[in-house]
mmCIF file of C-alpha atoms in Angstrom:
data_model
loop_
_atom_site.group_PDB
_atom_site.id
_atom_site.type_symbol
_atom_site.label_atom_id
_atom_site.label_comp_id
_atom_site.label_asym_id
_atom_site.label_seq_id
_atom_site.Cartn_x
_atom_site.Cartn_y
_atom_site.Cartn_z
ATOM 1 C CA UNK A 23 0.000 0.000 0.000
ATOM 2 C CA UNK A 24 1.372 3.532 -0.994
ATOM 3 C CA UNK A 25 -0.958 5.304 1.757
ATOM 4 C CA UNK A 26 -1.146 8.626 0.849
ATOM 5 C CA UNK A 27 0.102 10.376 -2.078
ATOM 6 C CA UNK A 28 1.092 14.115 -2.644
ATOM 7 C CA UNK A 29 2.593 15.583 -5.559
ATOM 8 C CA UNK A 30 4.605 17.586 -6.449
ATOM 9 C CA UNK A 31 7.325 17.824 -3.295
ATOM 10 C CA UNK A 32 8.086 21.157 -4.224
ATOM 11 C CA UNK A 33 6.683 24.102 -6.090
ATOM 12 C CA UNK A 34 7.955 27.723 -6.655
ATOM 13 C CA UNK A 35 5.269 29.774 -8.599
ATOM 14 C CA UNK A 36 5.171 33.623 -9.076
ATOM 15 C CA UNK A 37 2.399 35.497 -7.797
ATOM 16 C CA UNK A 38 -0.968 35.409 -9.759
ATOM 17 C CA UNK A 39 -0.276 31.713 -11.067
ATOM 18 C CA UNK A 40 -2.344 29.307 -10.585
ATOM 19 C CA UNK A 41 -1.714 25.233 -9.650
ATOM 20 C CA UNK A 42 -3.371 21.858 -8.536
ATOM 21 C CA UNK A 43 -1.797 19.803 -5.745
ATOM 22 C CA UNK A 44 -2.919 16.497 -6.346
ATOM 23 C CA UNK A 45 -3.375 14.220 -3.014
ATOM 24 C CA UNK A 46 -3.967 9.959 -4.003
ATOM 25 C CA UNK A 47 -4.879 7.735 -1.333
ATOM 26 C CA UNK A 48 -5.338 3.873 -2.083
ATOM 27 C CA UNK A 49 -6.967 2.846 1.216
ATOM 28 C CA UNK A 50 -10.538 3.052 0.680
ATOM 29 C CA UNK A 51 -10.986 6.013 2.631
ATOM 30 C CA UNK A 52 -14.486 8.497 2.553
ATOM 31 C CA UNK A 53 -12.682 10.944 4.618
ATOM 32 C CA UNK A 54 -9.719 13.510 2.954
ATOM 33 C CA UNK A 55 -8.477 16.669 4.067
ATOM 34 C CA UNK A 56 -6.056 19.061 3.424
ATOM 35 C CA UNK A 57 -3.778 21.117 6.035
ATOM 36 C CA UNK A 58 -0.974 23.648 5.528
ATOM 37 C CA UNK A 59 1.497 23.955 8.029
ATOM 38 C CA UNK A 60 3.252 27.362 8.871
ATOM 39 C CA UNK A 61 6.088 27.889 11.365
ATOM 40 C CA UNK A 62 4.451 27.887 15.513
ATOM 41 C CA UNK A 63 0.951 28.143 13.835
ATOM 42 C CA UNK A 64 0.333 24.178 13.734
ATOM 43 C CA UNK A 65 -1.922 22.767 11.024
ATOM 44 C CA UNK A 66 -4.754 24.627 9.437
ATOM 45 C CA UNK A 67 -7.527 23.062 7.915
ATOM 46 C CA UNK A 68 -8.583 24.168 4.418
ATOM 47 C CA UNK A 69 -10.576 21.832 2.714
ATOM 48 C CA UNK A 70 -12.158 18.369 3.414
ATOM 49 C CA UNK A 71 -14.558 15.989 2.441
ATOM 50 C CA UNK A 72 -16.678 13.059 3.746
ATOM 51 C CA UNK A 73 -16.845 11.092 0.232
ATOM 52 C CA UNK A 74 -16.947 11.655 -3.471
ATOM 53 C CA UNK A 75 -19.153 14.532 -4.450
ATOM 54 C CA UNK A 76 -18.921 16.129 -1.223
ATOM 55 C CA UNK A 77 -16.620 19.144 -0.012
ATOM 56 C CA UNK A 78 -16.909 21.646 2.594
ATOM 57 C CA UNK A 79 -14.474 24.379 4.071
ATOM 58 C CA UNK A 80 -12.396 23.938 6.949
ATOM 59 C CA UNK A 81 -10.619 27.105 8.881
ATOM 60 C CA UNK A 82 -8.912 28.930 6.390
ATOM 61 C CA UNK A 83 -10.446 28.025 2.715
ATOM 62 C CA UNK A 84 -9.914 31.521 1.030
ATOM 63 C CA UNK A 85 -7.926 31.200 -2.312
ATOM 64 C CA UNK A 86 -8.365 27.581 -2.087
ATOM 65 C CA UNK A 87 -10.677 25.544 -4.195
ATOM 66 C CA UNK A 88 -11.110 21.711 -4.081
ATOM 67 C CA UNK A 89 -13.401 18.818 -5.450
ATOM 68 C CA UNK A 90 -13.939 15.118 -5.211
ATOM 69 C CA UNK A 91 -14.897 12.944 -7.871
ATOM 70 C CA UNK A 92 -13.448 9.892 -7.048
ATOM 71 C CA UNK A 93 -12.407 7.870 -3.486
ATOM 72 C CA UNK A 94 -9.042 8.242 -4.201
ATOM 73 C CA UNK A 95 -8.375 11.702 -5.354
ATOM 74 C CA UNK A 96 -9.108 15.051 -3.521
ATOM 75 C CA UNK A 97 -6.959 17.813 -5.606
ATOM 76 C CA UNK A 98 -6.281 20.811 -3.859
ATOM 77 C CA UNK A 99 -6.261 24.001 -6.629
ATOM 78 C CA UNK A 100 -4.601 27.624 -5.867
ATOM 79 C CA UNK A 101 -6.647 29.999 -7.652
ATOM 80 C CA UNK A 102 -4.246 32.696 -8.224
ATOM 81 C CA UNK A 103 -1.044 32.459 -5.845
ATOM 82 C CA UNK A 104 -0.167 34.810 -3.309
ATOM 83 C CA UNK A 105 3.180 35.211 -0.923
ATOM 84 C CA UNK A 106 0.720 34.618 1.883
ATOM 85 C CA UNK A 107 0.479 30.918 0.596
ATOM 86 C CA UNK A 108 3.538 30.010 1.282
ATOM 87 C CA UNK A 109 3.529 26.959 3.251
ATOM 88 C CA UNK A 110 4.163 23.386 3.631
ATOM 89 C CA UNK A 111 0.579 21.946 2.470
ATOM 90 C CA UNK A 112 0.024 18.465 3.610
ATOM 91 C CA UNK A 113 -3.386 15.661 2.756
ATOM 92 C CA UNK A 114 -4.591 13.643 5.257
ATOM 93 C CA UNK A 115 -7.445 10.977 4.941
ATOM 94 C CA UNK A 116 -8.785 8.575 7.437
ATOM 95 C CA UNK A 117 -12.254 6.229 7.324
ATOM 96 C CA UNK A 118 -14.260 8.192 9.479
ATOM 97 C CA UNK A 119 -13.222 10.975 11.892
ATOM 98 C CA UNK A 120 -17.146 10.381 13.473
ATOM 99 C CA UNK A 121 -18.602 7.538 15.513
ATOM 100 C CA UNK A 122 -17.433 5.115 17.837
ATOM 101 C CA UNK A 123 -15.290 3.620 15.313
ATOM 102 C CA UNK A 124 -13.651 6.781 13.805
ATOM 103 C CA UNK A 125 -10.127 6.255 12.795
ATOM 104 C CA UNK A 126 -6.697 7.826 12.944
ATOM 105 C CA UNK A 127 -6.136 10.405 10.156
ATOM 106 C CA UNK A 128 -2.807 9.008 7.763
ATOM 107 C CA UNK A 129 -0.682 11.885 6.306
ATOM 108 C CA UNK A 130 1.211 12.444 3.271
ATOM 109 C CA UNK A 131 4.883 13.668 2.901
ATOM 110 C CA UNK A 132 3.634 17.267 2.156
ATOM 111 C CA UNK A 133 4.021 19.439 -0.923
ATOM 112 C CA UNK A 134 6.289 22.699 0.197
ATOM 113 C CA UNK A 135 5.049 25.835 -2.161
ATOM 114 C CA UNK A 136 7.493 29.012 -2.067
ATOM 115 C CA UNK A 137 5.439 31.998 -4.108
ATOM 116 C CA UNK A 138 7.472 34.673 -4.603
ATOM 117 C CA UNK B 30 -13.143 30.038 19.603
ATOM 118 C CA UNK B 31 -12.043 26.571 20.398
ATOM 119 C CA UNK B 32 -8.122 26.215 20.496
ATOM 120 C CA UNK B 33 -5.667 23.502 21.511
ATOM 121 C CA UNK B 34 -2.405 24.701 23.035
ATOM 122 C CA UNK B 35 0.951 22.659 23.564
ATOM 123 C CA UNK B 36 3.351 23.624 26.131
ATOM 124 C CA UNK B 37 6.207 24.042 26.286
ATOM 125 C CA UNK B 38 7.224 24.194 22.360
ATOM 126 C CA UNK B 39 10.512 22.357 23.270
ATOM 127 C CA UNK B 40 11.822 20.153 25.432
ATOM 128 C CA UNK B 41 15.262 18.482 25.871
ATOM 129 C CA UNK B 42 16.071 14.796 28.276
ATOM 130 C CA UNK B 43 18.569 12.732 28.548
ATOM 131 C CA UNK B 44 17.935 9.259 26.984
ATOM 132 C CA UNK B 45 15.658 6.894 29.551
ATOM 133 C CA UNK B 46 14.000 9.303 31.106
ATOM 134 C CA UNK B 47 10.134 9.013 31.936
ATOM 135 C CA UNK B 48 8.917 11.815 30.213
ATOM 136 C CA UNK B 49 4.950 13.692 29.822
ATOM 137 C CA UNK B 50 4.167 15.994 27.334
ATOM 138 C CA UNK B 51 1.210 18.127 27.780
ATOM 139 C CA UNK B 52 -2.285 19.297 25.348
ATOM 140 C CA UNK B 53 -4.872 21.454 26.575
ATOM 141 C CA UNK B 54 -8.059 22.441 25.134
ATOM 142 C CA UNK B 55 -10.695 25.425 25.985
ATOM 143 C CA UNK B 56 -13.946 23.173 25.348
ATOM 144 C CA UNK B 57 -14.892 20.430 27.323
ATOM 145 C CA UNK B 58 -17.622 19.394 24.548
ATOM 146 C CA UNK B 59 -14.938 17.427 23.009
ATOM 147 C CA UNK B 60 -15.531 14.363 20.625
ATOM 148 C CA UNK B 61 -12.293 12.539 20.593
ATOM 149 C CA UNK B 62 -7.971 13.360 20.755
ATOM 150 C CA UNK B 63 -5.182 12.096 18.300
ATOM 151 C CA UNK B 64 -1.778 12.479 19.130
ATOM 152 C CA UNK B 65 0.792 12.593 16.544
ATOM 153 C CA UNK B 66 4.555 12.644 15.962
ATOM 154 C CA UNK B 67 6.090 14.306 12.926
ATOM 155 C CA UNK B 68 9.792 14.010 11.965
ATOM 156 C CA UNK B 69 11.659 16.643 9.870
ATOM 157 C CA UNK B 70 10.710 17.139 6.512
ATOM 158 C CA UNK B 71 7.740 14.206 6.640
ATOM 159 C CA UNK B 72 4.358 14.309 7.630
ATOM 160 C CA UNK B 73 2.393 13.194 10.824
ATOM 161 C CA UNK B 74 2.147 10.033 11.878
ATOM 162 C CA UNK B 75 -0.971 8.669 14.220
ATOM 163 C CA UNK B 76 0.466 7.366 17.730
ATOM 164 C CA UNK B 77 -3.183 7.370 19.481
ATOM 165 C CA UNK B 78 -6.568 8.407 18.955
ATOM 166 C CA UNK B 79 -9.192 8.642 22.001
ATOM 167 C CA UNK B 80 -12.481 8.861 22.503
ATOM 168 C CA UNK B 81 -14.335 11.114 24.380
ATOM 169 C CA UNK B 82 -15.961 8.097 26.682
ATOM 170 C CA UNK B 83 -11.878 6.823 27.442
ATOM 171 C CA UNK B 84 -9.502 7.935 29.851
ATOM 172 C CA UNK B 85 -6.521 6.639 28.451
ATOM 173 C CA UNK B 86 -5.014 4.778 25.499
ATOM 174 C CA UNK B 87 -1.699 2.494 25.298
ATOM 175 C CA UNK B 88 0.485 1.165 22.756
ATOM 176 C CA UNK B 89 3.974 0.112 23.544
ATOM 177 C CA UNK B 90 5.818 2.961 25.668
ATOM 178 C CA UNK B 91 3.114 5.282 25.002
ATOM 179 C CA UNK B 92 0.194 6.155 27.003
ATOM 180 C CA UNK B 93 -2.002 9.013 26.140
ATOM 181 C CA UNK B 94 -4.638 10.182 28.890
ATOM 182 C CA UNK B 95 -7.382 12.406 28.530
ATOM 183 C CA UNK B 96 -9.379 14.572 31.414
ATOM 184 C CA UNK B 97 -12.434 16.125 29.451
ATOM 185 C CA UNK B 98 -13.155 18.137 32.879
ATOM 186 C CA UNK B 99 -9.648 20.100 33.271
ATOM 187 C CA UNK B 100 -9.452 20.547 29.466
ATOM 188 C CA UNK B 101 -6.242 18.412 29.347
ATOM 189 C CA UNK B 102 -4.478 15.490 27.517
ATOM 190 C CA UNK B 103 -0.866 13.994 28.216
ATOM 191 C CA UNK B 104 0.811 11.825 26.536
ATOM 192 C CA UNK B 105 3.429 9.954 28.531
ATOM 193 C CA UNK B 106 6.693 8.336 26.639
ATOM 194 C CA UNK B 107 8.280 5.664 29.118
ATOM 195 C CA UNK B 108 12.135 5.171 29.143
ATOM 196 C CA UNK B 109 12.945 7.508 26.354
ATOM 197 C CA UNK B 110 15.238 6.957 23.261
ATOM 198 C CA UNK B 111 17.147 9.070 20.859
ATOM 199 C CA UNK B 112 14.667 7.661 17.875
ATOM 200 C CA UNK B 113 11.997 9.599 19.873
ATOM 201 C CA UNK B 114 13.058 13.067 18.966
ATOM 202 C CA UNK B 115 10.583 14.284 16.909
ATOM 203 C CA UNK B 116 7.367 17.000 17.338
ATOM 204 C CA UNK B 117 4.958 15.623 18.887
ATOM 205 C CA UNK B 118 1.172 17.344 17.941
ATOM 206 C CA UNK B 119 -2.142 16.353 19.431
ATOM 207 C CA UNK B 120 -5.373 17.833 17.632
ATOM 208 C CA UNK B 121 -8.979 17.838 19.115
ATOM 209 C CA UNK B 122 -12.316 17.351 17.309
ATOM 210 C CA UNK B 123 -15.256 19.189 19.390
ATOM 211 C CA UNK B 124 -19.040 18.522 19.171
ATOM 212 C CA UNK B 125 -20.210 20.774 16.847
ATOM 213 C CA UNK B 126 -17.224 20.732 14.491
ATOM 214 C CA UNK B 127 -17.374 17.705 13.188
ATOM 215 C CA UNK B 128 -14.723 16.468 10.917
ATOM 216 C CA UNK B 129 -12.487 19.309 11.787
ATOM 217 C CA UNK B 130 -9.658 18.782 13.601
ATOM 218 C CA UNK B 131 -7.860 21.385 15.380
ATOM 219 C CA UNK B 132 -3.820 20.970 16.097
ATOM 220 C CA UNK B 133 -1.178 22.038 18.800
ATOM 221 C CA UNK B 134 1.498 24.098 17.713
ATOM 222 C CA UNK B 135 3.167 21.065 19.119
ATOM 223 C CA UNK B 136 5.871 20.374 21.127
ATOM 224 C CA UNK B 137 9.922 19.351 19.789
ATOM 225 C CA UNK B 138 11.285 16.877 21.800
ATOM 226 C CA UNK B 139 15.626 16.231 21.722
ATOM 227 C CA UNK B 140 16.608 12.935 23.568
ATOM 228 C CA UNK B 141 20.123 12.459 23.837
ATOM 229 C CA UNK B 142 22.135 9.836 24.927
#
C-alpha cells in the first residue's frame, strides 16, 4: 500500500499563477483533508470531504478551491497564488473521523510551495 | 473560539528518562484526541486516537490520557530513546465541528544519549 500520495514535493510559482496539488490515497478512505502547516501556527484546515461529491471548508479556505470525484483523489487548486500561501501543504485521509469507530487520520509527505 | 495549546514548544532529556508531554483544550464538549509525531521534513504520523468516553489509550511505551473536565491530555513516553526526537502534535475534534480537527502548535522533543 502507498498510503497517501502528494505531488509535487516542491513548487515555486510567481504570484498570480495558478496550480493543482494532487493528493492519491489507495486505502478506501471516505474521509480527505487538506492542512498547511506554517512555522508555531500548527496545522490549518482548508478543505475536506466526507466522500466523493462532497466538499466543505475547513478554517482557512480563502484562495483555495477543491473537489472530489473519485475515493481516491481530492486535488487541492490555488486559484491565483499569493506570498501569503507560502507553506508546507500536507493531505490527510482517514475512514471516518465520526462515531465510535472513527479512525486515525494518515498523512502524506507534504508538498512545500514558495510563491514569490 | 475553540483552540488547543501545547506547552512548552521544546523540550530536551537525557535518553531513559520518563517523560509527559502536555495538550490542553478550551472546550470540554470534546468528541475525541489524536496524538501525533512528525519528523523533519515528513508528515504526521498517528500514535493514538481517544475517545471522548476513554480515559486513556496504550500502545507500547506510550500512554495518552485524557481529562475532558480540566481541558487536558498527556501523553506519557516511558524510558525515552534518541529515535523519539521528533514533534509531537495532538489535535482535538469538538461537538459541533465535526470532521475538523484542530492541532497544537506542538511540542519538539531532543533525547540524547
Amino acid at each position: 500500500n502507498a498510503g497517501v500520495t502528494q505531488t509535487p514535493k516542491f513548487q515555486v510559482l510567481k504570484t498570480g499563477q495558478s496550480m493543482t496539488l494532487q493528493c492519491a490515497q489507495d486505502m478506501n478512505h471516505e474521509y480527505m483533508s487538506w492542512y498547511r502547516q506554517d512555522p508555531g501556527m500548527g496545522l490549518r484546515l482548508i478543505h475536506y470531504s466526507v466522500g466523493a461529491g462532497i466538499t466543505d471548508q475547513g478554517e482557512v479556505p480563502n484562495g483555495y478551491n477543491v473537489s472530489r470525484s473519485t475515493t481516491e483523489d481530492f486535488p487541492l487548486r490555488l486559484l491565483s497564488a499569493a506570498p501569503s500561501q507560502t507553506s508546507v501543504y500536507f493531505c490527510a485521509s482517514s475512514y471516518s473521523l465520526e462515531g465510535p469507530n472513527s479512525s486515525p487520520l494518515h498523512f502524506g509527505n507534504g508538498t512545500r510551495l514558495t510563491v514569490t | 473560539k475553540q483552540e488547543v495549546t501545547q506547552i512548552p514548544a521544546a523540550l530536551s532529556v537525557p535518553e531513559g528518562e520518563n517523560l509527559v508531554l502536555n495538550c490542553s483544550f478550551t472546550d470540554s464538549a470534546i468528541y475525541n484526541l489524536q496524538w501525533f509525531r512528525q519528523d523533519p521534513g515528513k508528515g504526521l504520523t498517528s500514535l493514538l486516537l481517544i475517545q471522548s468516553s476513554q480515559r486513556e489509550q496504550t500502545s507500547g511505551r506510550l500512554n495518552a490520557s485524557l481529562d475532558k473536565s480540566s481541558g487536558r491530555s498527556t501523553l506519557y513516553i516511558a524510558a525515552s530513546q534518541p529515535g523519539d526526537s521528533a514533534t509531537y502534535l495532538c489535535a482535538a475534534m469538538f461537538s459541533g465541528g465535526y470532521n475538523k480537527l484542530i492541532f497544537g502548535a506542538g511540542t519538539r522533543l531532543a533525547v540524547h544519549p
